[in-house]
Amino acid sequence: MNKIALTAFILSISATSLSLAGEIRMGTGGKTGTYYSMAEDISYYCGDDLGVDRKGAANTLLVEASGGSLDNLEGLKNKRYSVIWTQEDVLMFQALGDPKSFNDKRLKIIAGGHLETFHFLYPNGWKPSKGFSFNFFGGDTDESLNIEDLKNQTIGAWGGSLISLKQLGESEELDLNTVDLSDLKDNPSQIDIPILLVGGSPYQPALEYLENGWSFLPISNVKGPYYQENSVAFEGKSYETISVQALLVGKSFSKKSRNETMNKLATCISENLIDLADDPDTNPNWQMVFELEEEGMQSNWDYFEVIEN
C-alpha cells in the first residue's frame, strides 16, 4: 500500500471512530410507527442536553428503526442500544424469563409513554371451540367478552404481540394455546384462528385485517397489573378492550456517574413534556403521555432520577 492510500485508510478509520463517539442508539420500531416518531421528537427536544461521554465527546441520540418491543429488549441486552421503547408487559415477561439480563439494576425507566391497544381479531367463518360463552354470531350486540371466556382458546400473534399474548395468558391464568404466525402475518387469508395485534390506536395493521373481512373481538374484566380497560372505535362503533403502557427504558449502571446521561434525558423529557404535548409538529400521542403523567400513572419498575433545578 502506497503512502497516499495508507493515509486515506487511516483517515477513514479515524472518521468512523469519531462518528461512533458519544452516540446513544435508541431502538424504536418501524419508520412509519409511533415509537420511531416519538423518538425523533425526543431527539429534537433533548438531543443537545445529554452532556458528554467518558472521552469528552458530545452525547447525541441516534434514532434507529427496529422490530419493536421484543427486538429492542434484545438489543439492549446485547449492547446494540442504550435506550429503547418497549411495552410494560413485554418487559415483565422478559424479566421473568431472564432475570439476570432484565432486572431493575441493569435497566431503568426513563419516562412513561402512551397506551398500546390490544386488538383481538377473528377471521370470517371462524367458530370458537367448546366452552367459549360469548355469542357474537347472534347479530349486532354491544356485549363484551369476559376475559375468562378466552380460557384454553388457540390464538395467534407475532413479535411483541406474541409476548403480550403469553403474558396476558399467564397473568389471567387462561391456559392459552399461543401460535407464532410470523410466517403468515402478511397473508390474512391463510390464517383461520383469532389473532392479537398490539399497537397505538388507530393501528394500521389492525385496520388492514378488518378491511379484509376480519372482525373485532371485544374483551373486558382483565385483572392483570399491567393492563387497563380501554375502548377502540372502528367504523363508528366502539369496542371494549385493554391497553398496556409503553415505556422508554435505558441501560443502568451500578456506578452513579455512569447514569448521568440517562438522568439528563429523563429530566429533559419531564421538563419538556407539556411542550411535546402541545407542539403541532410532534406525535399526537404525547398528549396522552402528558395526561397519564398528570394522573400519576407509574410502573413498579425503577426509574432514572429526574433532576430538580
Coordinates of C-alpha atoms in Angstrom, one line a residue, residues 2-299:
N2 CA 1.5 3.4 -1.0
K3 CA 1.6 6.4 1.3
I4 CA -1.4 8.1 -0.2
A5 CA -3.6 5.0 0.1
L6 CA -2.3 4.4 3.6
T7 CA -3.1 8.0 4.7
A8 CA -6.6 7.7 3.2
F9 CA -7.2 4.4 5.0
I10 CA -6.1 5.9 8.4
L11 CA -8.3 8.9 7.9
S12 CA -11.3 6.7 7.1
I13 CA -10.7 4.7 10.2
S14 CA -10.5 7.9 12.3
A15 CA -13.7 9.3 10.8
T16 CA -15.5 6.1 11.6
S17 CA -14.3 6.2 15.2
L18 CA -15.3 9.8 15.6
S19 CA -18.8 9.0 14.2
L20 CA -19.3 6.4 16.9
A21 CA -18.1 8.6 19.8
G22 CA -20.9 9.9 22.0
E23 CA -23.7 8.2 20.1
I24 CA -26.6 6.9 22.2
R25 CA -28.5 4.5 20.0
M26 CA -32.3 4.3 20.5
G27 CA -34.3 1.3 19.5
T28 CA -37.8 2.2 18.3
G29 CA -39.9 0.3 15.8
G30 CA -40.8 0.7 12.1
K31 CA -40.1 4.1 10.5
T32 CA -43.8 4.7 10.0
G33 CA -44.7 3.7 13.6
T34 CA -45.4 5.6 16.8
Y35 CA -42.2 4.6 18.6
Y36 CA -40.0 6.0 15.8
S37 CA -41.9 9.2 15.5
M38 CA -41.8 9.8 19.3
A39 CA -38.1 9.0 19.4
E40 CA -37.5 11.7 16.7
D41 CA -39.4 14.1 18.9
I42 CA -37.2 13.3 21.9
S43 CA -34.1 13.7 19.8
Y44 CA -35.3 17.1 18.6
Y45 CA -36.1 18.4 22.1
C46 CA -33.4 16.7 24.1
G47 CA -30.6 15.8 21.7
D48 CA -28.4 18.7 22.8
D49 CA -28.9 18.3 26.6
L50 CA -27.2 15.0 27.2
G51 CA -23.7 16.1 28.2
V52 CA -20.5 14.3 27.1
D53 CA -19.3 10.7 27.1
R54 CA -16.3 9.4 29.0
K55 CA -13.9 10.6 26.3
G56 CA -15.3 14.1 26.3
A57 CA -17.4 13.8 23.0
A58 CA -20.8 15.3 23.0
N59 CA -23.6 12.7 23.5
T60 CA -26.1 12.6 20.7
L61 CA -29.2 10.5 20.2
L62 CA -29.3 8.2 17.2
V63 CA -32.8 7.1 16.4
E64 CA -32.9 3.6 14.7
A65 CA -35.7 1.6 13.2
S66 CA -36.2 -1.8 14.7
G67 CA -38.5 -4.7 15.1
G68 CA -40.3 -3.2 18.1
S69 CA -40.5 -4.1 21.8
L70 CA -39.0 -7.6 21.9
D71 CA -36.3 -6.8 19.4
N72 CA -35.4 -3.6 21.4
L73 CA -35.0 -5.5 24.6
E74 CA -32.7 -8.0 23.0
G75 CA -30.8 -5.0 21.5
L76 CA -30.4 -3.5 25.0
K77 CA -29.2 -6.9 26.2
N78 CA -26.5 -7.3 23.5
K79 CA -25.4 -3.6 23.6
R80 CA -26.9 -2.7 20.3
Y81 CA -29.0 0.0 22.0
S82 CA -28.7 2.1 25.2
V83 CA -32.2 3.4 25.0
I84 CA -35.3 1.6 23.8
W85 CA -39.1 1.8 23.6
T86 CA -40.9 -1.3 24.9
Q87 CA -44.3 -2.3 26.4
E88 CA -44.5 -2.9 30.1
D89 CA -45.9 -6.4 29.8
V90 CA -43.1 -7.4 27.3
L91 CA -40.5 -6.1 29.8
M92 CA -42.1 -8.0 32.7
F93 CA -42.3 -11.2 30.6
Q94 CA -38.6 -11.0 29.7
A95 CA -37.7 -10.2 33.3
L96 CA -39.4 -13.4 34.5
G97 CA -37.7 -15.5 31.8
D98 CA -34.2 -14.0 32.0
P99 CA -33.9 -12.1 35.4
K100 CA -30.1 -11.9 35.1
S101 CA -30.3 -9.8 32.0
F102 CA -33.6 -7.9 32.6
N103 CA -33.8 -6.5 36.2
D104 CA -34.1 -3.0 37.7
K105 CA -30.4 -2.9 38.5
R106 CA -29.4 -3.3 34.8
L107 CA -32.1 -1.2 33.2
K108 CA -34.5 1.6 34.4
I109 CA -37.4 3.6 33.0
I110 CA -36.5 7.0 31.6
A111 CA -40.1 8.0 31.0
G112 CA -43.6 6.5 30.7
G113 CA -45.2 6.5 27.3
H114 CA -48.6 6.2 25.6
L115 CA -51.0 3.3 25.9
E116 CA -50.7 0.5 23.4
T117 CA -54.1 -1.1 22.5
F118 CA -54.9 -4.8 22.3
H119 CA -56.8 -5.7 19.1
F120 CA -58.2 -9.2 19.3
L121 CA -59.4 -10.1 15.8
Y122 CA -61.1 -13.2 14.3
P123 CA -61.4 -14.2 10.6
N124 CA -64.7 -14.6 8.8
G125 CA -66.2 -18.1 9.3
W126 CA -64.2 -18.8 12.4
K127 CA -66.1 -20.7 15.1
P128 CA -64.9 -20.8 18.8
S129 CA -64.0 -24.1 20.4
K130 CA -66.3 -25.7 23.1
G131 CA -66.6 -23.6 26.3
F132 CA -66.5 -20.3 24.5
S133 CA -69.5 -18.5 26.0
F134 CA -69.6 -15.2 24.0
N135 CA -72.5 -15.3 21.5
F136 CA -71.3 -13.0 18.7
F137 CA -73.0 -14.9 15.9
G138 CA -76.4 -13.8 17.1
G139 CA -76.5 -10.4 15.4
D140 CA -75.4 -6.9 16.4
T141 CA -74.5 -6.7 20.1
D142 CA -72.6 -4.5 22.4
E143 CA -71.8 -7.3 24.7
S144 CA -68.1 -7.8 25.6
L145 CA -66.3 -11.0 26.2
N146 CA -65.3 -11.7 29.8
I147 CA -61.5 -12.4 29.7
E148 CA -62.1 -15.9 31.3
D149 CA -64.0 -16.9 28.2
L150 CA -60.7 -17.0 26.4
K151 CA -59.5 -19.9 28.5
N152 CA -58.0 -22.8 26.5
Q153 CA -58.5 -21.0 23.2
T154 CA -56.0 -21.1 20.3
I155 CA -54.8 -17.6 19.4
G156 CA -52.0 -16.4 17.2
A157 CA -49.7 -13.4 17.2
W158 CA -46.1 -12.5 16.3
G159 CA -43.3 -10.3 17.6
G160 CA -44.0 -8.3 20.7
S161 CA -47.8 -9.1 20.4
L162 CA -47.0 -12.8 20.9
I163 CA -45.2 -11.9 24.1
S164 CA -48.1 -9.8 25.2
L165 CA -50.4 -12.7 24.4
K166 CA -48.3 -15.1 26.5
Q167 CA -48.0 -12.6 29.4
L168 CA -51.8 -12.0 29.4
G169 CA -52.4 -15.7 29.4
E170 CA -50.0 -16.1 32.4
S171 CA -51.4 -13.2 34.4
E172 CA -55.0 -14.2 33.8
E173 CA -54.4 -18.0 34.1
L174 CA -56.0 -18.6 30.7
D175 CA -54.0 -21.7 29.6
L176 CA -53.9 -20.3 26.1
N177 CA -52.6 -22.2 23.1
T178 CA -50.5 -19.5 21.5
V179 CA -49.3 -19.8 17.9
D180 CA -46.5 -17.9 16.3
L181 CA -47.8 -16.6 13.0
S182 CA -44.8 -14.7 11.9
D183 CA -44.7 -16.5 8.5
L184 CA -48.3 -15.7 7.8
K185 CA -48.7 -12.2 9.1
D186 CA -48.9 -10.7 5.5
N187 CA -51.4 -13.3 4.3
P188 CA -54.6 -12.9 6.4
S189 CA -56.5 -15.3 4.1
Q190 CA -54.3 -18.2 5.3
I191 CA -55.0 -17.6 9.0
D192 CA -58.0 -19.4 10.4
I193 CA -57.7 -18.6 14.1
P194 CA -58.1 -15.3 16.1
I195 CA -55.1 -13.1 16.4
L196 CA -53.8 -10.4 18.7
L197 CA -52.3 -7.2 17.4
V198 CA -50.9 -4.7 19.9
G199 CA -50.3 -1.1 18.9
G200 CA -51.2 2.5 19.1
S201 CA -54.8 3.3 18.2
P202 CA -55.8 3.6 15.4
Y203 CA -53.4 0.7 14.5
Q204 CA -53.0 0.4 10.7
P205 CA -52.2 -3.3 10.7
A206 CA -55.5 -4.0 12.5
L207 CA -57.4 -1.8 10.1
E208 CA -56.0 -3.7 7.2
Y209 CA -57.2 -7.0 8.7
L210 CA -60.7 -5.5 9.3
E211 CA -60.7 -4.4 5.7
N212 CA -60.1 -8.0 4.7
G213 CA -63.2 -9.3 6.3
W214 CA -62.0 -9.8 9.9
S215 CA -64.0 -8.8 12.9
F216 CA -63.1 -7.2 16.3
L217 CA -63.4 -9.4 19.4
P218 CA -64.2 -7.1 22.4
I219 CA -63.0 -8.1 25.9
S220 CA -63.3 -6.8 29.4
N221 CA -62.8 -7.6 33.1
V222 CA -59.0 -8.1 32.9
K223 CA -57.3 -8.1 36.3
G224 CA -53.6 -8.2 35.4
P225 CA -51.4 -5.5 36.9
Y226 CA -50.1 -4.1 33.6
Y227 CA -53.4 -3.7 31.8
Q228 CA -56.1 -1.1 31.8
E229 CA -59.6 -1.3 30.4
N230 CA -60.0 0.9 27.3
S231 CA -62.0 1.1 24.1
V232 CA -61.3 1.3 20.4
A233 CA -63.5 2.6 17.6
F234 CA -63.9 1.2 14.1
E235 CA -66.4 2.5 11.5
G236 CA -68.3 4.4 14.1
K237 CA -68.7 1.6 16.6
S238 CA -66.8 1.4 19.9
Y239 CA -65.5 -1.9 21.3
E240 CA -64.2 -2.6 24.8
T241 CA -60.6 -3.8 25.0
I242 CA -57.5 -3.3 27.1
S243 CA -54.2 -1.4 26.9
V244 CA -50.7 -1.6 28.2
Q245 CA -48.3 1.3 28.7
A246 CA -45.3 1.9 26.5
L247 CA -42.1 2.7 28.4
L248 CA -38.8 4.4 27.4
V249 CA -36.1 2.3 29.0
G250 CA -32.4 2.9 29.4
K251 CA -29.2 1.0 30.4
S252 CA -28.4 1.4 34.1
F253 CA -25.1 1.0 35.9
S254 CA -24.1 0.5 39.5
K255 CA -21.7 3.4 39.3
K256 CA -23.9 6.5 39.7
S257 CA -21.8 8.7 37.5
R258 CA -22.4 6.3 34.5
N259 CA -26.2 7.1 34.8
E260 CA -25.8 10.9 34.5
T261 CA -26.8 10.8 30.8
M262 CA -30.0 8.9 31.4
N263 CA -30.9 11.1 34.3
K264 CA -30.4 14.1 32.0
L265 CA -32.6 12.5 29.4
A266 CA -35.3 11.7 31.9
T267 CA -35.1 15.3 33.2
C268 CA -35.3 16.8 29.7
I269 CA -38.4 14.8 28.8
S270 CA -40.1 15.7 32.1
E271 CA -39.3 19.4 31.7
N272 CA -40.5 19.5 28.1
L273 CA -43.5 17.1 28.4
I274 CA -46.1 19.9 28.1
D275 CA -44.4 21.3 25.0
L276 CA -44.1 17.9 23.5
A277 CA -47.9 17.5 24.1
D278 CA -48.8 20.9 22.7
D279 CA -46.4 21.1 19.7
P280 CA -48.4 20.6 16.5
D281 CA -45.4 19.0 14.8
T282 CA -44.9 16.2 17.4
N283 CA -46.6 12.8 17.6
P284 CA -50.2 13.3 18.9
N285 CA -49.6 10.5 21.5
W286 CA -47.6 13.0 23.6
Q287 CA -50.9 14.5 24.7
M288 CA -51.8 11.1 26.1
V289 CA -48.4 10.8 27.8
F290 CA -48.9 14.2 29.4
E291 CA -52.4 13.2 30.7
L292 CA -51.1 9.9 32.1
E293 CA -48.3 11.7 33.9
E294 CA -50.9 14.2 35.3
E295 CA -52.9 11.2 36.6
G296 CA -49.8 9.8 38.4
M297 CA -49.6 6.6 36.3
Q298 CA -46.3 4.8 37.1
S299 CA -44.8 1.4 36.7

